[in-house]
Short mmCIF file of N, CA and C in Angstrom, two decimals:
data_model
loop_
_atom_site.label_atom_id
_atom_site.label_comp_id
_atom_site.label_asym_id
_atom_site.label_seq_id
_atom_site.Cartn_x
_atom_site.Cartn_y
_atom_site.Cartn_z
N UNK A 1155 64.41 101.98 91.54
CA UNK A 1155 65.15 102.32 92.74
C UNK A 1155 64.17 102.40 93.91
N UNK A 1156 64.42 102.15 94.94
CA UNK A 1156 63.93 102.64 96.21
C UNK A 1156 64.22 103.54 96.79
N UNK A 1157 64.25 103.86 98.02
CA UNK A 1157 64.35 105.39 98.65
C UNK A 1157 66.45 105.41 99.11
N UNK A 1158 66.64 104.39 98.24
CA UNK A 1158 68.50 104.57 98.66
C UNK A 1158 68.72 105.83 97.82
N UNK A 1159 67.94 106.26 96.63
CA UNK A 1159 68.67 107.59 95.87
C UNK A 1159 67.44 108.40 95.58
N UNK A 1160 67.57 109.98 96.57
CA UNK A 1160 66.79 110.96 96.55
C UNK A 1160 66.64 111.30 95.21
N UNK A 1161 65.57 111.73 94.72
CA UNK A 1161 65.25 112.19 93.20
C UNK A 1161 64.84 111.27 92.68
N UNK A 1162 64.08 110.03 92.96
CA UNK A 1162 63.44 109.01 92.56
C UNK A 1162 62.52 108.27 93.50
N UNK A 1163 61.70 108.33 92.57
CA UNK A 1163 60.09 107.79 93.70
C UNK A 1163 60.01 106.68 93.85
N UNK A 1164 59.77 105.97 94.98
CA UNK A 1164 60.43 104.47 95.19
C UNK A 1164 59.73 103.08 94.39
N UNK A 1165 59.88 102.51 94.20
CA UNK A 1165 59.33 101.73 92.59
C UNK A 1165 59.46 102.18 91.73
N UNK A 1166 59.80 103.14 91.40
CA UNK A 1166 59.88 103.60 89.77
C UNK A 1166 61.17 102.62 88.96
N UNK A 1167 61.78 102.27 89.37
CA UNK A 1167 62.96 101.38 88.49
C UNK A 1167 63.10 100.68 89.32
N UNK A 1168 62.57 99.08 88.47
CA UNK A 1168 63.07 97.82 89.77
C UNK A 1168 63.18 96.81 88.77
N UNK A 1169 64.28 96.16 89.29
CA UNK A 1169 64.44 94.35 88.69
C UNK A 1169 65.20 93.97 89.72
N UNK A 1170 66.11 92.81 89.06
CA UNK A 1170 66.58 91.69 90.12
C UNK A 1170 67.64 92.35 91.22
N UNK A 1171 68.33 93.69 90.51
CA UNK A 1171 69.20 93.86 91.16
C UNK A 1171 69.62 95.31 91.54
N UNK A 1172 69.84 95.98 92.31
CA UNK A 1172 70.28 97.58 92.33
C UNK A 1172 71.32 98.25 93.00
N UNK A 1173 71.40 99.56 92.87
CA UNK A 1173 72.86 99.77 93.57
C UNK A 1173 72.55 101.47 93.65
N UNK A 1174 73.01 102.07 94.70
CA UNK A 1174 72.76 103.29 94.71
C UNK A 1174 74.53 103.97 95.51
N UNK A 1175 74.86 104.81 94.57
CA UNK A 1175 75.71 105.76 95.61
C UNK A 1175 75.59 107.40 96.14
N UNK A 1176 75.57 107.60 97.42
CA UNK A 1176 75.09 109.56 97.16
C UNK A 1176 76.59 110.24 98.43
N UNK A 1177 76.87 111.11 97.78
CA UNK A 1177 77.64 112.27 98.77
C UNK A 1177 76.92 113.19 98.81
N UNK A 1178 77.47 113.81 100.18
CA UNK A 1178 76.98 115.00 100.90
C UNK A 1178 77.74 116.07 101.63
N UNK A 1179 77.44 117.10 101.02
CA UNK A 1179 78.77 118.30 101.90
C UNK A 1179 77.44 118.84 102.94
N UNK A 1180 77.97 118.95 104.12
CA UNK A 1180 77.02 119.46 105.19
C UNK A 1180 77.92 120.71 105.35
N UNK A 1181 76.91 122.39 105.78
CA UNK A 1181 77.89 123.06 106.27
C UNK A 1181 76.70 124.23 107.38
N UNK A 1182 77.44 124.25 108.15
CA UNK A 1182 76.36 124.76 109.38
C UNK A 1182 76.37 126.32 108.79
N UNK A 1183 75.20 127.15 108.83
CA UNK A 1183 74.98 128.24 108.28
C UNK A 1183 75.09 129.44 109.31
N UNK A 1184 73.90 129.09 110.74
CA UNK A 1184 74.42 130.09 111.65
C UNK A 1184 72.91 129.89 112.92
N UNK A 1185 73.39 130.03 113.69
CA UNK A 1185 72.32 129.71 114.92
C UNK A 1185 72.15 127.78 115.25
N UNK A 1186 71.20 127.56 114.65
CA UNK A 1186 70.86 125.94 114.91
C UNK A 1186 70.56 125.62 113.29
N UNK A 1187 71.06 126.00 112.46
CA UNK A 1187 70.35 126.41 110.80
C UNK A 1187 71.49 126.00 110.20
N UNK A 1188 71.61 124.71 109.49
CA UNK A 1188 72.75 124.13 108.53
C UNK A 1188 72.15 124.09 106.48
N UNK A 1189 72.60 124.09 106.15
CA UNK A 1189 72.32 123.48 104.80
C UNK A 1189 72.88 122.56 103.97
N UNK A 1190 73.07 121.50 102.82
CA UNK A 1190 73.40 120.54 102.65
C UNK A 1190 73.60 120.57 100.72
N UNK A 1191 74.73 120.21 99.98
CA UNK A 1191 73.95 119.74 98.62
C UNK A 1191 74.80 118.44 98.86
N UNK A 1192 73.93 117.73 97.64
CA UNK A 1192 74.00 116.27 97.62
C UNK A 1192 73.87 115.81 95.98
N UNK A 1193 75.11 114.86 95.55
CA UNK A 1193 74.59 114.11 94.37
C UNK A 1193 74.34 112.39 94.72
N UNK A 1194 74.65 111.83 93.17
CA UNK A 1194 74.15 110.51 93.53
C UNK A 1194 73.76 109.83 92.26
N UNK A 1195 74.38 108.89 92.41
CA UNK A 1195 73.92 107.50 90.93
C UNK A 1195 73.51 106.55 91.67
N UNK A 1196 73.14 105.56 90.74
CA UNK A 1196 72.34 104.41 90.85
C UNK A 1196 71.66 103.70 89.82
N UNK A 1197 71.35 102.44 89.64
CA UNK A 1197 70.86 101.93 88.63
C UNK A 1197 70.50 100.49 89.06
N UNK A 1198 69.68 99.36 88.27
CA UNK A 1198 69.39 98.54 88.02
C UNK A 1198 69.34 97.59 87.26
N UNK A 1199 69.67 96.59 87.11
CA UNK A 1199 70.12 94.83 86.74
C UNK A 1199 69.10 93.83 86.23
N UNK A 1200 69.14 93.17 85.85
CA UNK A 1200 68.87 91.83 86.06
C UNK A 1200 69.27 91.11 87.15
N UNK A 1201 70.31 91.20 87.50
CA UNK A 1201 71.13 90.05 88.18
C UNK A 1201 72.43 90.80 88.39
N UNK A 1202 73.49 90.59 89.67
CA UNK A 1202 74.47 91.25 89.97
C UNK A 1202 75.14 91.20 89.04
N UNK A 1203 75.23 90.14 88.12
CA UNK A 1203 76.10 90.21 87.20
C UNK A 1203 76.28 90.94 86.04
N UNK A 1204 74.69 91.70 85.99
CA UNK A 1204 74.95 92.54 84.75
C UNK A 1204 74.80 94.41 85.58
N UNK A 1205 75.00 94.03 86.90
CA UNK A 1205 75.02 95.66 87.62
C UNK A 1205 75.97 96.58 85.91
N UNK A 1206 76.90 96.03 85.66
CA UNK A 1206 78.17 97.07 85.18
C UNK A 1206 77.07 97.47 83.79
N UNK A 1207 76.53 96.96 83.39
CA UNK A 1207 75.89 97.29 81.74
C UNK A 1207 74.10 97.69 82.35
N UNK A 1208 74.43 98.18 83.16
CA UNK A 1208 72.88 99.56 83.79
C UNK A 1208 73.29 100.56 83.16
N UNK A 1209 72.15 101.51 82.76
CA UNK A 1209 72.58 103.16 82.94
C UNK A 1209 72.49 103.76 84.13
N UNK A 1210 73.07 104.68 84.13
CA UNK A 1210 73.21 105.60 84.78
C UNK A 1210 72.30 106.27 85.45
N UNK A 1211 71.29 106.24 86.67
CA UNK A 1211 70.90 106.87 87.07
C UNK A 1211 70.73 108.28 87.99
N UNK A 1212 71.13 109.07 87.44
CA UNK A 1212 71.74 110.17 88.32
C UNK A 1212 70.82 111.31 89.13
N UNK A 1213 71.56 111.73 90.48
CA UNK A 1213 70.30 112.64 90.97
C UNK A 1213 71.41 113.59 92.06
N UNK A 1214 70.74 114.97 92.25
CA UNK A 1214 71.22 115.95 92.96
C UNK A 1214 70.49 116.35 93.43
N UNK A 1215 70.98 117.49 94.47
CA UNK A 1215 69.79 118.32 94.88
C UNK A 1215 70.84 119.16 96.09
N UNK A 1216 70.10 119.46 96.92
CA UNK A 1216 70.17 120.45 98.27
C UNK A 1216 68.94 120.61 99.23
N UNK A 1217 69.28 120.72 100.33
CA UNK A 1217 68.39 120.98 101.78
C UNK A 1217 68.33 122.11 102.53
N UNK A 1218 67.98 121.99 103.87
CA UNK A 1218 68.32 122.72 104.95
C UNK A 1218 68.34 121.97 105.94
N UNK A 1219 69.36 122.27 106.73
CA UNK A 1219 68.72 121.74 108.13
C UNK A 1219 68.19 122.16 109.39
N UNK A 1220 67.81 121.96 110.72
CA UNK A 1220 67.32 122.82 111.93
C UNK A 1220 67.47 121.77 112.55
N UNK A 1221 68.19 122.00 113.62
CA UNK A 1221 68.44 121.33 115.16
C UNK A 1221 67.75 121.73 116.15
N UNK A 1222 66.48 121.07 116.57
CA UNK A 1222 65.83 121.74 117.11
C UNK A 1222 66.45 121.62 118.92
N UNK A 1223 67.61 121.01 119.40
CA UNK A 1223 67.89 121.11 120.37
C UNK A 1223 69.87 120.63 120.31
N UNK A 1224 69.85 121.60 121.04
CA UNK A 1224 71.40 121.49 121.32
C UNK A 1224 72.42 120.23 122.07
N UNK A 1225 71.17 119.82 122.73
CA UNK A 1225 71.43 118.63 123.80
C UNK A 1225 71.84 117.12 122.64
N UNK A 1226 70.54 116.83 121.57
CA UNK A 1226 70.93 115.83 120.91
C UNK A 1226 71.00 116.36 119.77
N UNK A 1227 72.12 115.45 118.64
CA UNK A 1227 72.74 115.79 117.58
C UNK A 1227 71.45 115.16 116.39
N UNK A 1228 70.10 115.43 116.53
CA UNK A 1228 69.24 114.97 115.68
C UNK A 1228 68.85 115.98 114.72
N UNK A 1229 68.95 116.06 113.56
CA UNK A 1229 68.48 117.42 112.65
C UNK A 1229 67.08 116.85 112.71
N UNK A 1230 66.23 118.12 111.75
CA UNK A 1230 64.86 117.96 111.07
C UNK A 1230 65.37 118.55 109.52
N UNK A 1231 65.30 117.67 108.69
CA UNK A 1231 65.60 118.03 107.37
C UNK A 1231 64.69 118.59 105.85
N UNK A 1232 64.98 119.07 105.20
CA UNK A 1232 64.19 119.53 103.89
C UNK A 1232 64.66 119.18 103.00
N UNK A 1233 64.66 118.56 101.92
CA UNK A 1233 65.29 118.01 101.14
C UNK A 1233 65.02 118.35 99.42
N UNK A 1234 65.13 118.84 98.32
CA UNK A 1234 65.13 118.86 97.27
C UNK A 1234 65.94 118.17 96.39
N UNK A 1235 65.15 116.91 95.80
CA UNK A 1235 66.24 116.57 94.87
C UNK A 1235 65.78 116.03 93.34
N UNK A 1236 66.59 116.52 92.71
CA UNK A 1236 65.75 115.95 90.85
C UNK A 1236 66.60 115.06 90.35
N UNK A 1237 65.89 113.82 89.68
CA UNK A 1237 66.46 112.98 89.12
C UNK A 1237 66.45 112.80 87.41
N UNK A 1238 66.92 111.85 86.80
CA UNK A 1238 66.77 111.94 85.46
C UNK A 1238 65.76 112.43 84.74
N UNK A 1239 64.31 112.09 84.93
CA UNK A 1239 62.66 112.64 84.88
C UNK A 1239 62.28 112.53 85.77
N UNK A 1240 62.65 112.87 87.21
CA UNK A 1240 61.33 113.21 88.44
C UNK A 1240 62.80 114.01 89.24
N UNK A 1241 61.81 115.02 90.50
CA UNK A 1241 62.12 115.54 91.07
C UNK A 1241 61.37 115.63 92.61
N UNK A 1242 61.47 115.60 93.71
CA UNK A 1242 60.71 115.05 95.19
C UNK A 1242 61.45 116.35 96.06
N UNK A 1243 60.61 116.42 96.56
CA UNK A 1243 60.70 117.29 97.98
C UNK A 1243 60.31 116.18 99.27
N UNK A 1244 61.97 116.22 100.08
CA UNK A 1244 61.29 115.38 101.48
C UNK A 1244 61.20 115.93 102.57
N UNK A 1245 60.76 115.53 103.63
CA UNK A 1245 61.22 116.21 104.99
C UNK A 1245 60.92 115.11 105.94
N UNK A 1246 62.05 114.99 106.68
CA UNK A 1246 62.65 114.01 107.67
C UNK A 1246 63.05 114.21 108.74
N UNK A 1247 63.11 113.28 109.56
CA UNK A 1247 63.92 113.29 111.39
C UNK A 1247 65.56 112.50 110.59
N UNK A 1248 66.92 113.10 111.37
CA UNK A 1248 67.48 112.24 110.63
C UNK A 1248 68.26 113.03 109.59
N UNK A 1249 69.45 112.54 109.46
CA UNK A 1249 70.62 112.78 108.30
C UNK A 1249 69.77 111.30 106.95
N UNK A 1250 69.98 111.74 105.83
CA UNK A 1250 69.91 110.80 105.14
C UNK A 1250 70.78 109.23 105.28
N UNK A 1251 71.91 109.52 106.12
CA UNK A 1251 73.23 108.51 105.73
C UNK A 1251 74.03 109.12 106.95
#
C-alpha cells in the first residue's frame, strides 16, 4: 500500500494493482480543538482483475485536530493509526480526504 491507508508504511505491500477505502467521523470537541476516529481496508493484486481474491487489509485509528485560525477552514492534524502488523503516528496540514 501507499499512503492511501493510514496504518501502513508506504511500500510495505505492492504489486500490479491496489485499492484502498477509509471513513471518518469528525466531531468538534470545544474551542478550535476537534477529534476524529477513522477505519479502512485495502489490499493488493496482481492485476485489476484479481483485486476481488486480495486479503483484506485492514486499519483504524483516531486523531485530534487544531484550527489554528478561524479565518481559513485548514486543520493541523495528529493521527494514530494500527494496521494488520504496523501501527504510525502522523501529523499533517490538511484533512486526510
Amino acid at each position: 500500500m501507499n499512503n492511501d491507508l493510514r496504518g501502513y508504511e508506504a511500500g510495505r505491500y505492492r504489486d500490479g494493482a491496489t485499492w484502498a477505502a477509509q471513513a471518518e467521523i469528525r466531531q468538534h470537541l470545544f474551542w478550535r480543538i476537534g477529534a476524529v476516529v477513522f477505519g479502512g481496508v485495502g489490499g493488493v493484486s496482481p492485476s485489476l482483475g484479481h483485486l476481488t481474491d486480495t486479503k483484506f487489509l485492514p486499519a483504524g485509528g483516531g486523531g485530534l485536530r487544531f484550527q489554528p485560525s478561524r479565518k481559513t477552514n485548514v486543520n493541523l492534524r495528529l493521527d494514530f493509526a494500527v494496521g494488520k502488523h504496523s501501527n504510525a503516528l502522523y501529523f499533517s496540514i490538511a484533512e486526510a480526504f
